[in-house]
Structures are given as structure tokens and as C-alpha cells.
């Protein structure tokens, strides 16, 4: 095993331990019920936006950075839709119908591109990993709050305007603020004024560590959410073989397909573009799918089981995808 693979494996083990900490804290009732919901709000509404802003304004952006980000956004959209197309065929082959069919498609398309991806990509690629993960996250949100809502919204008559408004959230606002900071070259103006620079330094040194708590809080959240999922019978869940097929396709087949396509169809791409897209595609199903299933009266049980199975199996599949990335370079 190469040195890089050992480092990645160590990071995955560390993140898994953080997740297990949250899981046992929830299962033993050491933390009160619904702690996962509260923690998710802290991450989504507070620490993640702060992480995005502080990372962006502290990062040395170049034209190549922006170009790489745009490629990640584009390939993110393309392969999320490809995942959806594959899931349509899978539903027909597995004879999955009704609400379960729509949930299956959502579980296949939308990965845990923030709570799971930010910690992993940050641990492997540091600040650069977070910067590029944001671009994929925006692509994911764009499809989730349009096509995703269309799939799950079978029991309510919400308008497209009501659904599209979710695209304006803490993450996109933080990203926009970061882009404005970079585009207007505010850092140069700040550094040229000693008093302003002193205030900026105090603010940055205060909020940057707060934003970085996202990495740890996200994994605690994953563990807490898994501890709150009510699985009636594990043997019964094993009979839900479509979920294992979904896991295999979503976290191995589609990422490998993306890796091959980008390696041969776009050899000019920066290796980081390929790495971010492939690893984001390899993430387990997003916890928000089960939340949306509950909100819209869809198949909540199937959604939560899907999130549980893919998250547990990702501990095995993510190291495999890191190894595959190493083969393709």
C-alpha cells in the first residue's frame, strides 16, 4: 500500500471514529433525542457557511482555480443526471414502483456531499478540497431542489417558486460573498490599511476555527442520525436487496465510470477536478432524502434504510475509490 493510500485510510478511520462517537452518544441516550436535528441546523446555518467564507477569502484563487471549479460544477451536473438515468433502469429491472421508485432515484443521485464530503476532502486535500467541494455541492443543490423535489413532491402542490427558493441558502450566500470578496480584490485593500487589516485579522482568527468545527460536527451528526434511524429488523433489511444494489451502483459503478470517462474523454483536466468529482459521487446517500420523504409524505422508511445502508457500506467503498483514483492518476 502506498504512503498516500495509508494517509487516506487513516483519515477515513478517524472520521469513522467520530461518526461512531455520535452513534453511541445517541444510542445510549447520552445526548437527548433529536440532537442530530439540532446539530444539523448548527452546521447548515452557522458553521458550514462560515467555513465556506473563511476558506474562500483565505485561499489564493487563480484563474485555474475558477476554471477547475466550473469543470467540477459541470461534471457534477452531468454525472448526477447519469446516476438518475441508471436508477430509472434499475427501478424497472427490480420492479420498484410508486413512491419507493422516486426515493430510489433520489438516493441514487444525491450524495452526502457536505456532511460526509467536507470532512473527508478537507482531511485529504486541506483547504483546496473544501474550495472544490463547494462547487460540486452547488451543482448537487441545483439538481436536488429542482428534479429532486419533482420526484418526491407527489403528495403536495408546492409551486416551483417555493421549491427553487431553497437554492438560496446559507451555503450559496456564503459562496457568493466569497466570490464578491475575491472579484473585488478586497484582500489587497484590507492589507493596505493597517487599522482595517488588524480588525480583519481578529475577525478571521475568530471565525476561521469556528468554521473548521464543521468537519467534526458533521461526522457527529452522521452518527447521531444513524442512531435515530429505527430499523425494525436487521435481517428484514437484508432482504431489501435493492438497497445493496443501489449502494454498489452509486458508490462504485458510477464513480468508476466517471473516472474512466474523465480520464479518456478529458485528459486535459486538472487531476484535482477528477478526484473531487469521483469522490463526491462516491459519497453515501444524502440524509436530506429521508427528511424530504418525511416532509412530502413519501416512503420515509425506505429512504432511511437507504441512507443507513449506504453510509455503513461507504466505510468500505470509499477506500476502494481512493485506490481506483490512484490507478487512473
PDB file of C-alpha atoms in Angstrom:
ATOM      1  CA  UNK A   1       0.000   0.000   0.000  1.00  0.00           C
ATOM      2  CA  UNK A   2       1.400   3.399  -0.985  1.00  0.00           C
ATOM      3  CA  UNK A   3       2.046   6.187   1.512  1.00  0.00           C
ATOM      4  CA  UNK A   4      -0.846   8.270   0.158  1.00  0.00           C
ATOM      5  CA  UNK A   5      -3.250   5.339   0.497  1.00  0.00           C
ATOM      6  CA  UNK A   6      -2.182   4.840   4.120  1.00  0.00           C
ATOM      7  CA  UNK A   7      -2.799   8.524   4.870  1.00  0.00           C
ATOM      8  CA  UNK A   8      -6.257   8.377   3.269  1.00  0.00           C
ATOM      9  CA  UNK A   9      -7.127   5.161   5.103  1.00  0.00           C
ATOM     10  CA  UNK A  10      -6.033   6.754   8.383  1.00  0.00           C
ATOM     11  CA  UNK A  11      -8.264   9.757   7.700  1.00  0.00           C
ATOM     12  CA  UNK A  12     -11.240   7.522   6.910  1.00  0.00           C
ATOM     13  CA  UNK A  13     -10.669   5.589  10.149  1.00  0.00           C
ATOM     14  CA  UNK A  14     -10.510   8.869  12.101  1.00  0.00           C
ATOM     15  CA  UNK A  15     -13.748  10.124  10.528  1.00  0.00           C
ATOM     16  CA  UNK A  16     -15.406   6.765  11.193  1.00  0.00           C
ATOM     17  CA  UNK A  17     -14.430   7.009  14.866  1.00  0.00           C
ATOM     18  CA  UNK A  18     -16.006  10.470  15.026  1.00  0.00           C
ATOM     19  CA  UNK A  19     -19.171   9.062  13.481  1.00  0.00           C
ATOM     20  CA  UNK A  20     -19.205   6.173  15.963  1.00  0.00           C
ATOM     21  CA  UNK A  21     -18.852   8.677  18.807  1.00  0.00           C
ATOM     22  CA  UNK A  22     -22.059  10.362  17.663  1.00  0.00           C
ATOM     23  CA  UNK A  23     -23.751   6.989  17.091  1.00  0.00           C
ATOM     24  CA  UNK A  24     -23.092   5.671  20.601  1.00  0.00           C
ATOM     25  CA  UNK A  25     -23.882   9.049  22.180  1.00  0.00           C
ATOM     26  CA  UNK A  26     -27.281   8.834  20.507  1.00  0.00           C
ATOM     27  CA  UNK A  27     -27.939   5.132  21.109  1.00  0.00           C
ATOM     28  CA  UNK A  28     -27.085   5.317  24.811  1.00  0.00           C
ATOM     29  CA  UNK A  29     -29.224   8.477  25.189  1.00  0.00           C
ATOM     30  CA  UNK A  30     -26.135  10.309  26.478  1.00  0.00           C
ATOM     31  CA  UNK A  31     -27.350  13.098  24.207  1.00  0.00           C
ATOM     32  CA  UNK A  32     -31.088  13.889  24.127  1.00  0.00           C
ATOM     33  CA  UNK A  33     -33.361  12.734  21.322  1.00  0.00           C
ATOM     34  CA  UNK A  34     -33.300  14.848  18.149  1.00  0.00           C
ATOM     35  CA  UNK A  35     -29.785  16.083  18.930  1.00  0.00           C
ATOM     36  CA  UNK A  36     -28.935  15.233  15.324  1.00  0.00           C
ATOM     37  CA  UNK A  37     -31.565  17.660  14.037  1.00  0.00           C
ATOM     38  CA  UNK A  38     -30.240  20.469  16.220  1.00  0.00           C
ATOM     39  CA  UNK A  39     -26.640  19.713  15.264  1.00  0.00           C
ATOM     40  CA  UNK A  40     -27.527  19.697  11.566  1.00  0.00           C
ATOM     41  CA  UNK A  41     -29.045  23.179  11.898  1.00  0.00           C
ATOM     42  CA  UNK A  42     -25.886  24.433  13.603  1.00  0.00           C
ATOM     43  CA  UNK A  43     -23.783  23.056  10.750  1.00  0.00           C
ATOM     44  CA  UNK A  44     -26.031  24.090   7.857  1.00  0.00           C
ATOM     45  CA  UNK A  45     -26.998  27.539   9.151  1.00  0.00           C
ATOM     46  CA  UNK A  46     -23.825  28.543  11.007  1.00  0.00           C
ATOM     47  CA  UNK A  47     -20.535  26.653  10.845  1.00  0.00           C
ATOM     48  CA  UNK A  48     -20.647  25.474   7.197  1.00  0.00           C
ATOM     49  CA  UNK A  49     -21.333  28.965   5.757  1.00  0.00           C
ATOM     50  CA  UNK A  50     -18.570  30.359   7.982  1.00  0.00           C
ATOM     51  CA  UNK A  51     -16.233  27.589   6.784  1.00  0.00           C
ATOM     52  CA  UNK A  52     -17.011  28.450   3.155  1.00  0.00           C
ATOM     53  CA  UNK A  53     -16.421  32.189   3.593  1.00  0.00           C
ATOM     54  CA  UNK A  54     -13.240  31.911   5.670  1.00  0.00           C
ATOM     55  CA  UNK A  55     -11.790  29.239   3.383  1.00  0.00           C
ATOM     56  CA  UNK A  56     -12.508  31.231   0.234  1.00  0.00           C
ATOM     57  CA  UNK A  57     -11.161  34.554   1.490  1.00  0.00           C
ATOM     58  CA  UNK A  58      -8.089  32.852   2.908  1.00  0.00           C
ATOM     59  CA  UNK A  59      -7.348  30.899  -0.275  1.00  0.00           C
ATOM     60  CA  UNK A  60      -5.124  32.161  -3.083  1.00  0.00           C
ATOM     61  CA  UNK A  61      -7.570  31.972  -6.001  1.00  0.00           C
ATOM     62  CA  UNK A  62      -6.272  31.890  -9.567  1.00  0.00           C
ATOM     63  CA  UNK A  63      -7.958  31.694 -12.951  1.00  0.00           C
ATOM     64  CA  UNK A  64      -7.124  27.982 -12.922  1.00  0.00           C
ATOM     65  CA  UNK A  65      -8.957  27.566  -9.615  1.00  0.00           C
ATOM     66  CA  UNK A  66     -12.123  29.101 -11.067  1.00  0.00           C
ATOM     67  CA  UNK A  67     -11.800  27.027 -14.257  1.00  0.00           C
ATOM     68  CA  UNK A  68     -11.359  23.826 -12.255  1.00  0.00           C
ATOM     69  CA  UNK A  69     -14.387  24.752 -10.141  1.00  0.00           C
ATOM     70  CA  UNK A  70     -16.537  25.293 -13.224  1.00  0.00           C
ATOM     71  CA  UNK A  71     -15.470  21.913 -14.619  1.00  0.00           C
ATOM     72  CA  UNK A  72     -16.406  20.300 -11.302  1.00  0.00           C
ATOM     73  CA  UNK A  73     -19.807  22.020 -11.396  1.00  0.00           C
ATOM     74  CA  UNK A  74     -20.416  20.873 -14.996  1.00  0.00           C
ATOM     75  CA  UNK A  75     -19.312  17.271 -14.474  1.00  0.00           C
ATOM     76  CA  UNK A  76     -21.255  17.224 -11.211  1.00  0.00           C
ATOM     77  CA  UNK A  77     -24.492  18.038 -13.040  1.00  0.00           C
ATOM     78  CA  UNK A  78     -23.739  15.538 -15.824  1.00  0.00           C
ATOM     79  CA  UNK A  79     -22.937  12.561 -13.607  1.00  0.00           C
ATOM     80  CA  UNK A  80     -25.753  13.240 -11.135  1.00  0.00           C
ATOM     81  CA  UNK A  81     -28.149  13.068 -14.095  1.00  0.00           C
ATOM     82  CA  UNK A  82     -26.412   9.925 -15.385  1.00  0.00           C
ATOM     83  CA  UNK A  83     -26.929   8.379 -11.936  1.00  0.00           C
ATOM     84  CA  UNK A  84     -30.597   9.276 -12.241  1.00  0.00           C
ATOM     85  CA  UNK A  85     -30.866   7.647 -15.668  1.00  0.00           C
ATOM     86  CA  UNK A  86     -29.245   4.458 -14.367  1.00  0.00           C
ATOM     87  CA  UNK A  87     -31.632   4.426 -11.398  1.00  0.00           C
ATOM     88  CA  UNK A  88     -34.623   4.631 -13.747  1.00  0.00           C
ATOM     89  CA  UNK A  89     -33.433   1.459 -15.485  1.00  0.00           C
ATOM     90  CA  UNK A  90     -32.708  -0.165 -12.107  1.00  0.00           C
ATOM     91  CA  UNK A  91     -36.231   0.552 -10.857  1.00  0.00           C
ATOM     92  CA  UNK A  92     -37.702  -1.120 -13.931  1.00  0.00           C
ATOM     93  CA  UNK A  93     -35.398  -4.133 -13.625  1.00  0.00           C
ATOM     94  CA  UNK A  94     -36.034  -4.519  -9.883  1.00  0.00           C
ATOM     95  CA  UNK A  95     -39.768  -3.794 -10.264  1.00  0.00           C
ATOM     96  CA  UNK A  96     -39.676  -0.919  -7.780  1.00  0.00           C
ATOM     97  CA  UNK A  97     -42.795   1.190  -8.189  1.00  0.00           C
ATOM     98  CA  UNK A  98     -44.659   4.131  -6.707  1.00  0.00           C
ATOM     99  CA  UNK A  99     -43.128   6.321  -4.018  1.00  0.00           C
ATOM    100  CA  UNK A 100     -40.311   3.828  -3.421  1.00  0.00           C
ATOM    101  CA  UNK A 101     -39.256   4.249  -7.042  1.00  0.00           C
ATOM    102  CA  UNK A 102     -38.897   8.011  -6.673  1.00  0.00           C
ATOM    103  CA  UNK A 103     -36.978   7.630  -3.403  1.00  0.00           C
ATOM    104  CA  UNK A 104     -34.682   5.057  -5.029  1.00  0.00           C
ATOM    105  CA  UNK A 105     -33.844   7.584  -7.756  1.00  0.00           C
ATOM    106  CA  UNK A 106     -33.136  10.302  -5.193  1.00  0.00           C
ATOM    107  CA  UNK A 107     -30.947   8.010  -3.095  1.00  0.00           C
ATOM    108  CA  UNK A 108     -29.021   7.169  -6.260  1.00  0.00           C
ATOM    109  CA  UNK A 109     -28.491  10.755  -7.399  1.00  0.00           C
ATOM    110  CA  UNK A 110     -27.899  12.752  -4.250  1.00  0.00           C
ATOM    111  CA  UNK A 111     -24.928  12.002  -2.046  1.00  0.00           C
ATOM    112  CA  UNK A 112     -23.879  13.331   1.315  1.00  0.00           C
ATOM    113  CA  UNK A 113     -21.776  15.998  -0.383  1.00  0.00           C
ATOM    114  CA  UNK A 114     -21.455  18.217   2.681  1.00  0.00           C
ATOM    115  CA  UNK A 115     -21.723  16.336   5.986  1.00  0.00           C
ATOM    116  CA  UNK A 116     -19.602  13.414   4.748  1.00  0.00           C
ATOM    117  CA  UNK A 117     -17.624  15.001   1.918  1.00  0.00           C
ATOM    118  CA  UNK A 118     -16.338  18.139   3.635  1.00  0.00           C
ATOM    119  CA  UNK A 119     -14.575  16.221   6.427  1.00  0.00           C
ATOM    120  CA  UNK A 120     -13.058  13.644   4.049  1.00  0.00           C
ATOM    121  CA  UNK A 121     -11.943  16.052   1.324  1.00  0.00           C
ATOM    122  CA  UNK A 122     -10.619  18.505   3.894  1.00  0.00           C
ATOM    123  CA  UNK A 123      -8.562  15.784   5.570  1.00  0.00           C
ATOM    124  CA  UNK A 124      -7.090  14.639   2.235  1.00  0.00           C
ATOM    125  CA  UNK A 125      -6.720  17.881   0.263  1.00  0.00           C
ATOM    126  CA  UNK A 126      -6.860  20.532   3.024  1.00  0.00           C
ATOM    127  CA  UNK A 127      -8.329  23.941   2.049  1.00  0.00           C
ATOM    128  CA  UNK A 128      -8.208  23.135  -1.669  1.00  0.00           C
ATOM    129  CA  UNK A 129     -10.507  20.179  -1.058  1.00  0.00           C
ATOM    130  CA  UNK A 130     -13.113  22.395   0.611  1.00  0.00           C
ATOM    131  CA  UNK A 131     -12.926  25.012  -2.167  1.00  0.00           C
ATOM    132  CA  UNK A 132     -13.621  22.482  -4.898  1.00  0.00           C
ATOM    133  CA  UNK A 133     -16.167  20.550  -2.819  1.00  0.00           C
ATOM    134  CA  UNK A 134     -18.252  23.732  -2.672  1.00  0.00           C
ATOM    135  CA  UNK A 135     -18.573  23.810  -6.476  1.00  0.00           C
ATOM    136  CA  UNK A 136     -19.885  20.232  -6.520  1.00  0.00           C
ATOM    137  CA  UNK A 137     -22.207  20.990  -3.616  1.00  0.00           C
ATOM    138  CA  UNK A 138     -23.811  23.823  -5.585  1.00  0.00           C
ATOM    139  CA  UNK A 139     -24.293  21.510  -8.586  1.00  0.00           C
ATOM    140  CA  UNK A 140     -25.894  18.934  -6.295  1.00  0.00           C
ATOM    141  CA  UNK A 141     -28.241  21.532  -4.768  1.00  0.00           C
ATOM    142  CA  UNK A 142     -29.239  22.792  -8.216  1.00  0.00           C
ATOM    143  CA  UNK A 143     -30.473  19.323  -9.219  1.00  0.00           C
ATOM    144  CA  UNK A 144     -31.840  18.433  -5.772  1.00  0.00           C
ATOM    145  CA  UNK A 145     -34.151  21.438  -5.454  1.00  0.00           C
ATOM    146  CA  UNK A 146     -35.474  21.081  -8.999  1.00  0.00           C
ATOM    147  CA  UNK A 147     -35.524  17.495 -10.284  1.00  0.00           C
ATOM    148  CA  UNK A 148     -35.257  16.032  -6.782  1.00  0.00           C
ATOM    149  CA  UNK A 149     -38.266  17.939  -5.496  1.00  0.00           C
ATOM    150  CA  UNK A 150     -40.185  16.968  -8.630  1.00  0.00           C
ATOM    151  CA  UNK A 151     -39.555  13.300  -7.812  1.00  0.00           C
ATOM    152  CA  UNK A 152     -40.556  13.449  -4.156  1.00  0.00           C
ATOM    153  CA  UNK A 153     -43.353  16.022  -4.451  1.00  0.00           C
ATOM    154  CA  UNK A 154     -46.162  13.654  -5.387  1.00  0.00           C
ATOM    155  CA  UNK A 155     -48.468  14.433  -2.493  1.00  0.00           C
ATOM    156  CA  UNK A 156     -48.251  18.234  -2.253  1.00  0.00           C
ATOM    157  CA  UNK A 157     -48.865  21.014  -4.708  1.00  0.00           C
ATOM    158  CA  UNK A 158     -45.926  23.266  -3.893  1.00  0.00           C
ATOM    159  CA  UNK A 159     -45.088  25.645  -6.725  1.00  0.00           C
ATOM    160  CA  UNK A 160     -41.733  25.658  -8.476  1.00  0.00           C
ATOM    161  CA  UNK A 161     -41.094  29.084  -6.953  1.00  0.00           C
ATOM    162  CA  UNK A 162     -41.498  27.659  -3.441  1.00  0.00           C
ATOM    163  CA  UNK A 163     -39.050  24.862  -4.234  1.00  0.00           C
ATOM    164  CA  UNK A 164     -36.499  26.978  -6.106  1.00  0.00           C
ATOM    165  CA  UNK A 165     -36.187  29.332  -3.131  1.00  0.00           C
ATOM    166  CA  UNK A 166     -34.242  26.576  -1.345  1.00  0.00           C
ATOM    167  CA  UNK A 167     -31.390  27.288  -3.759  1.00  0.00           C
ATOM    168  CA  UNK A 168     -30.874  30.472  -1.749  1.00  0.00           C
ATOM    169  CA  UNK A 169     -29.395  29.060   1.443  1.00  0.00           C
ATOM    170  CA  UNK A 170     -26.523  29.688   3.817  1.00  0.00           C
ATOM    171  CA  UNK A 171     -24.044  27.858   1.620  1.00  0.00           C
ATOM    172  CA  UNK A 172     -24.883  29.652  -1.626  1.00  0.00           C
ATOM    173  CA  UNK A 173     -24.980  33.030   0.135  1.00  0.00           C
ATOM    174  CA  UNK A 174     -21.580  32.316   1.711  1.00  0.00           C
ATOM    175  CA  UNK A 175     -20.200  31.208  -1.651  1.00  0.00           C
ATOM    176  CA  UNK A 176     -21.499  34.385  -3.311  1.00  0.00           C
ATOM    177  CA  UNK A 177     -19.959  36.513  -0.551  1.00  0.00           C
ATOM    178  CA  UNK A 178     -16.654  34.739  -1.069  1.00  0.00           C
ATOM    179  CA  UNK A 179     -16.775  35.317  -4.832  1.00  0.00           C
ATOM    180  CA  UNK A 180     -17.505  39.033  -4.300  1.00  0.00           C
ATOM    181  CA  UNK A 181     -14.567  39.269  -1.884  1.00  0.00           C
ATOM    182  CA  UNK A 182     -12.268  37.689  -4.463  1.00  0.00           C
ATOM    183  CA  UNK A 183     -13.641  39.537  -7.519  1.00  0.00           C
ATOM    184  CA  UNK A 184     -13.302  42.954  -5.872  1.00  0.00           C
ATOM    185  CA  UNK A 185      -9.802  42.144  -4.601  1.00  0.00           C
ATOM    186  CA  UNK A 186     -10.795  43.232  -1.097  1.00  0.00           C
ATOM    187  CA  UNK A 187      -7.839  41.425   0.457  1.00  0.00           C
ATOM    188  CA  UNK A 188      -5.419  43.858  -1.193  1.00  0.00           C
ATOM    189  CA  UNK A 189      -7.390  46.876   0.010  1.00  0.00           C
ATOM    190  CA  UNK A 190      -7.561  45.441   3.524  1.00  0.00           C
ATOM    191  CA  UNK A 191      -3.838  44.698   3.718  1.00  0.00           C
ATOM    192  CA  UNK A 192      -3.003  48.243   2.578  1.00  0.00           C
ATOM    193  CA  UNK A 193      -4.654  49.762   5.665  1.00  0.00           C
ATOM    194  CA  UNK A 194      -3.052  48.780   8.979  1.00  0.00           C
ATOM    195  CA  UNK A 195      -6.118  49.525  11.127  1.00  0.00           C
ATOM    196  CA  UNK A 196      -8.535  47.683   8.830  1.00  0.00           C
ATOM    197  CA  UNK A 197      -6.093  44.791   8.456  1.00  0.00           C
ATOM    198  CA  UNK A 198      -5.854  44.498  12.243  1.00  0.00           C
ATOM    199  CA  UNK A 199      -9.647  44.268  12.568  1.00  0.00           C
ATOM    200  CA  UNK A 200      -9.809  41.775   9.675  1.00  0.00           C
ATOM    201  CA  UNK A 201      -7.158  39.574  11.326  1.00  0.00           C
ATOM    202  CA  UNK A 202      -9.079  39.483  14.609  1.00  0.00           C
ATOM    203  CA  UNK A 203     -12.313  38.563  12.798  1.00  0.00           C
ATOM    204  CA  UNK A 204     -10.632  35.922  10.629  1.00  0.00           C
ATOM    205  CA  UNK A 205      -8.772  34.350  13.566  1.00  0.00           C
ATOM    206  CA  UNK A 206     -12.054  34.233  15.493  1.00  0.00           C
ATOM    207  CA  UNK A 207     -14.328  32.739  12.867  1.00  0.00           C
ATOM    208  CA  UNK A 208     -11.936  30.510  10.916  1.00  0.00           C
ATOM    209  CA  UNK A 209     -11.594  27.977  13.792  1.00  0.00           C
ATOM    210  CA  UNK A 210     -15.379  28.098  14.287  1.00  0.00           C
ATOM    211  CA  UNK A 211     -15.899  27.209  10.630  1.00  0.00           C
ATOM    212  CA  UNK A 212     -13.466  24.307  10.894  1.00  0.00           C
ATOM    213  CA  UNK A 213     -15.608  22.713  13.607  1.00  0.00           C
ATOM    214  CA  UNK A 214     -17.886  21.761  10.681  1.00  0.00           C
ATOM    215  CA  UNK A 215     -15.511  18.872   9.976  1.00  0.00           C
ATOM    216  CA  UNK A 216     -16.072  17.330  13.413  1.00  0.00           C
ATOM    217  CA  UNK A 217     -19.692  18.326  13.937  1.00  0.00           C
ATOM    218  CA  UNK A 218     -20.639  16.840  10.555  1.00  0.00           C
ATOM    219  CA  UNK A 219     -19.357  13.390  11.499  1.00  0.00           C
ATOM    220  CA  UNK A 220     -21.030  13.568  14.913  1.00  0.00           C
ATOM    221  CA  UNK A 221     -24.242  14.460  13.059  1.00  0.00           C
ATOM    222  CA  UNK A 222     -23.911  11.416  10.776  1.00  0.00           C
ATOM    223  CA  UNK A 223     -23.510   9.165  13.809  1.00  0.00           C
ATOM    224  CA  UNK A 224     -26.448  10.740  15.636  1.00  0.00           C
ATOM    225  CA  UNK A 225     -28.721  10.440  12.615  1.00  0.00           C
ATOM    226  CA  UNK A 226     -27.821   6.769  12.160  1.00  0.00           C
ATOM    227  CA  UNK A 227     -28.533   6.150  15.856  1.00  0.00           C
ATOM    228  CA  UNK A 228     -32.007   7.665  15.454  1.00  0.00           C
ATOM    229  CA  UNK A 229     -32.955   5.537  12.441  1.00  0.00           C
ATOM    230  CA  UNK A 230     -35.411   2.904  13.594  1.00  0.00           C
ATOM    231  CA  UNK A 231     -34.568  -0.410  11.925  1.00  0.00           C
ATOM    232  CA  UNK A 232     -37.253  -2.920  12.912  1.00  0.00           C
ATOM    233  CA  UNK A 233     -35.247  -5.985  11.921  1.00  0.00           C
ATOM    234  CA  UNK A 234     -31.726  -6.147  10.509  1.00  0.00           C
ATOM    235  CA  UNK A 235     -32.484  -9.480   8.840  1.00  0.00           C
ATOM    236  CA  UNK A 236     -35.555  -7.886   7.267  1.00  0.00           C
ATOM    237  CA  UNK A 237     -33.402  -5.037   5.984  1.00  0.00           C
ATOM    238  CA  UNK A 238     -31.004  -7.545   4.413  1.00  0.00           C
ATOM    239  CA  UNK A 239     -33.945  -8.740   2.344  1.00  0.00           C
ATOM    240  CA  UNK A 240     -34.176  -5.264   0.854  1.00  0.00           C
ATOM    241  CA  UNK A 241     -31.531  -6.263  -1.675  1.00  0.00           C
ATOM    242  CA  UNK A 242     -32.317  -3.282  -3.959  1.00  0.00           C
ATOM    243  CA  UNK A 243     -30.553  -1.090  -1.385  1.00  0.00           C
ATOM    244  CA  UNK A 244     -27.371  -3.123  -1.704  1.00  0.00           C
ATOM    245  CA  UNK A 245     -27.598  -2.942  -5.481  1.00  0.00           C
ATOM    246  CA  UNK A 246     -28.122   0.817  -5.137  1.00  0.00           C
ATOM    247  CA  UNK A 247     -25.030   1.068  -2.919  1.00  0.00           C
ATOM    248  CA  UNK A 248     -22.906  -0.896  -5.381  1.00  0.00           C
ATOM    249  CA  UNK A 249     -24.006   1.188  -8.355  1.00  0.00           C
ATOM    250  CA  UNK A 250     -23.961   4.586  -6.616  1.00  0.00           C
ATOM    251  CA  UNK A 251     -20.718   4.285  -4.683  1.00  0.00           C
ATOM    252  CA  UNK A 252     -18.661   2.119  -7.049  1.00  0.00           C
ATOM    253  CA  UNK A 253     -20.026   1.776 -10.596  1.00  0.00           C
ATOM    254  CA  UNK A 254     -20.930   5.430 -11.234  1.00  0.00           C
ATOM    255  CA  UNK A 255     -17.724   6.864  -9.688  1.00  0.00           C
ATOM    256  CA  UNK A 256     -15.574   4.378 -11.634  1.00  0.00           C
ATOM    257  CA  UNK A 257     -17.493   5.258 -14.807  1.00  0.00           C
ATOM    258  CA  UNK A 258     -16.878   8.950 -14.132  1.00  0.00           C
ATOM    259  CA  UNK A 259     -13.195   8.285 -13.508  1.00  0.00           C
ATOM    260  CA  UNK A 260     -12.817   6.403 -16.797  1.00  0.00           C
ATOM    261  CA  UNK A 261     -14.771   8.953 -18.837  1.00  0.00           C
ATOM    262  CA  UNK A 262     -12.862  11.930 -17.449  1.00  0.00           C
ATOM    263  CA  UNK A 263      -9.510  10.159 -17.843  1.00  0.00           C
ATOM    264  CA  UNK A 264     -10.002   9.398 -21.528  1.00  0.00           C
ATOM    265  CA  UNK A 265     -12.520  11.985 -22.746  1.00  0.00           C
ATOM    266  CA  UNK A 266     -10.947  14.947 -20.958  1.00  0.00           C
ATOM    267  CA  UNK A 267      -7.235  14.177 -20.371  1.00  0.00           C
ATOM    268  CA  UNK A 268      -6.539  17.931 -20.166  1.00  0.00           C
ATOM    269  CA  UNK A 269      -8.368  18.196 -16.831  1.00  0.00           C
ATOM    270  CA  UNK A 270      -6.512  19.007 -13.655  1.00  0.00           C
ATOM    271  CA  UNK A 271      -6.228  15.767 -11.592  1.00  0.00           C
ATOM    272  CA  UNK A 272      -7.946  17.549  -8.697  1.00  0.00           C
ATOM    273  CA  UNK A 273     -11.100  18.007 -10.798  1.00  0.00           C
ATOM    274  CA  UNK A 274     -11.340  14.281 -11.390  1.00  0.00           C
ATOM    275  CA  UNK A 275     -10.575  13.444  -7.759  1.00  0.00           C
ATOM    276  CA  UNK A 276     -13.240  15.769  -6.342  1.00  0.00           C
ATOM    277  CA  UNK A 277     -15.959  14.689  -8.791  1.00  0.00           C
ATOM    278  CA  UNK A 278     -15.242  10.979  -8.314  1.00  0.00           C
ATOM    279  CA  UNK A 279     -15.104  11.120  -4.514  1.00  0.00           C
ATOM    280  CA  UNK A 280     -18.223  13.290  -4.299  1.00  0.00           C
ATOM    281  CA  UNK A 281     -20.086  10.800  -6.494  1.00  0.00           C
ATOM    282  CA  UNK A 282     -18.856   8.010  -4.205  1.00  0.00           C
ATOM    283  CA  UNK A 283     -20.476   9.553  -1.126  1.00  0.00           C
ATOM    284  CA  UNK A 284     -23.350   7.664   0.558  1.00  0.00           C
ATOM    285  CA  UNK A 285     -26.917   8.810   0.005  1.00  0.00           C
ATOM    286  CA  UNK A 286     -27.820  12.204   1.434  1.00  0.00           C
ATOM    287  CA  UNK A 287     -29.626  12.338   4.773  1.00  0.00           C
ATOM    288  CA  UNK A 288     -31.837  15.087   3.355  1.00  0.00           C
ATOM    289  CA  UNK A 289     -33.576  12.466   1.174  1.00  0.00           C
ATOM    290  CA  UNK A 290     -35.171  10.899   4.249  1.00  0.00           C
ATOM    291  CA  UNK A 291     -36.072  14.357   5.580  1.00  0.00           C
ATOM    292  CA  UNK A 292     -37.784  15.260   2.296  1.00  0.00           C
ATOM    293  CA  UNK A 293     -39.540  11.884   2.195  1.00  0.00           C
ATOM    294  CA  UNK A 294     -40.992  12.625   5.624  1.00  0.00           C
ATOM    295  CA  UNK A 295     -41.946  16.191   4.690  1.00  0.00           C
ATOM    296  CA  UNK A 296     -43.753  15.183   1.490  1.00  0.00           C
ATOM    297  CA  UNK A 297     -45.348  12.003   2.834  1.00  0.00           C
ATOM    298  CA  UNK A 298     -43.291   9.706   0.621  1.00  0.00           C
ATOM    299  CA  UNK A 299     -41.653   6.359   1.517  1.00  0.00           C
ATOM    300  CA  UNK A 300     -39.753   7.534   4.613  1.00  0.00           C
ATOM    301  CA  UNK A 301     -38.866   4.012   5.813  1.00  0.00           C
ATOM    302  CA  UNK A 302     -37.268   3.074   2.502  1.00  0.00           C
ATOM    303  CA  UNK A 303     -35.385   6.389   2.451  1.00  0.00           C
ATOM    304  CA  UNK A 304     -33.963   5.991   5.965  1.00  0.00           C
ATOM    305  CA  UNK A 305     -32.935   2.399   5.290  1.00  0.00           C
ATOM    306  CA  UNK A 306     -31.191   3.564   2.119  1.00  0.00           C
ATOM    307  CA  UNK A 307     -29.274   6.263   3.990  1.00  0.00           C
ATOM    308  CA  UNK A 308     -28.312   3.758   6.690  1.00  0.00           C
ATOM    309  CA  UNK A 309     -27.086   1.045   4.314  1.00  0.00           C
ATOM    310  CA  UNK A 310     -25.114   3.352   2.019  1.00  0.00           C
ATOM    311  CA  UNK A 311     -23.493   5.206   4.929  1.00  0.00           C
ATOM    312  CA  UNK A 312     -22.351   1.999   6.634  1.00  0.00           C
ATOM    313  CA  UNK A 313     -21.052   0.481   3.384  1.00  0.00           C
ATOM    314  CA  UNK A 314     -19.220   3.695   2.448  1.00  0.00           C
ATOM    315  CA  UNK A 315     -16.590   2.858   5.078  1.00  0.00           C
ATOM    316  CA  UNK A 316     -15.602   0.006   2.739  1.00  0.00           C
ATOM    317  CA  UNK A 317     -16.277   1.579  -0.656  1.00  0.00           C
ATOM    318  CA  UNK A 318     -14.521   4.931  -0.161  1.00  0.00           C
ATOM    319  CA  UNK A 319     -11.052   3.355   0.299  1.00  0.00           C
ATOM    320  CA  UNK A 320     -11.712   1.340  -2.867  1.00  0.00           C
ATOM    321  CA  UNK A 321     -12.476   4.514  -4.821  1.00  0.00           C
ATOM    322  CA  UNK A 322      -9.351   6.219  -3.489  1.00  0.00           C
ATOM    323  CA  UNK A 323      -7.369   3.219  -4.755  1.00  0.00           C
ATOM    324  CA  UNK A 324      -9.091   3.424  -8.157  1.00  0.00           C
ATOM    325  CA  UNK A 325      -8.212   7.116  -8.378  1.00  0.00           C
ATOM    326  CA  UNK A 326      -4.596   6.191  -7.730  1.00  0.00           C
ATOM    327  CA  UNK A 327      -4.647   3.752 -10.659  1.00  0.00           C
ATOM    328  CA  UNK A 328      -6.008   6.318 -13.111  1.00  0.00           C
ATOM    329  CA  UNK A 329      -3.744   9.047 -11.754  1.00  0.00           C
TER     330      UNK A 329
END
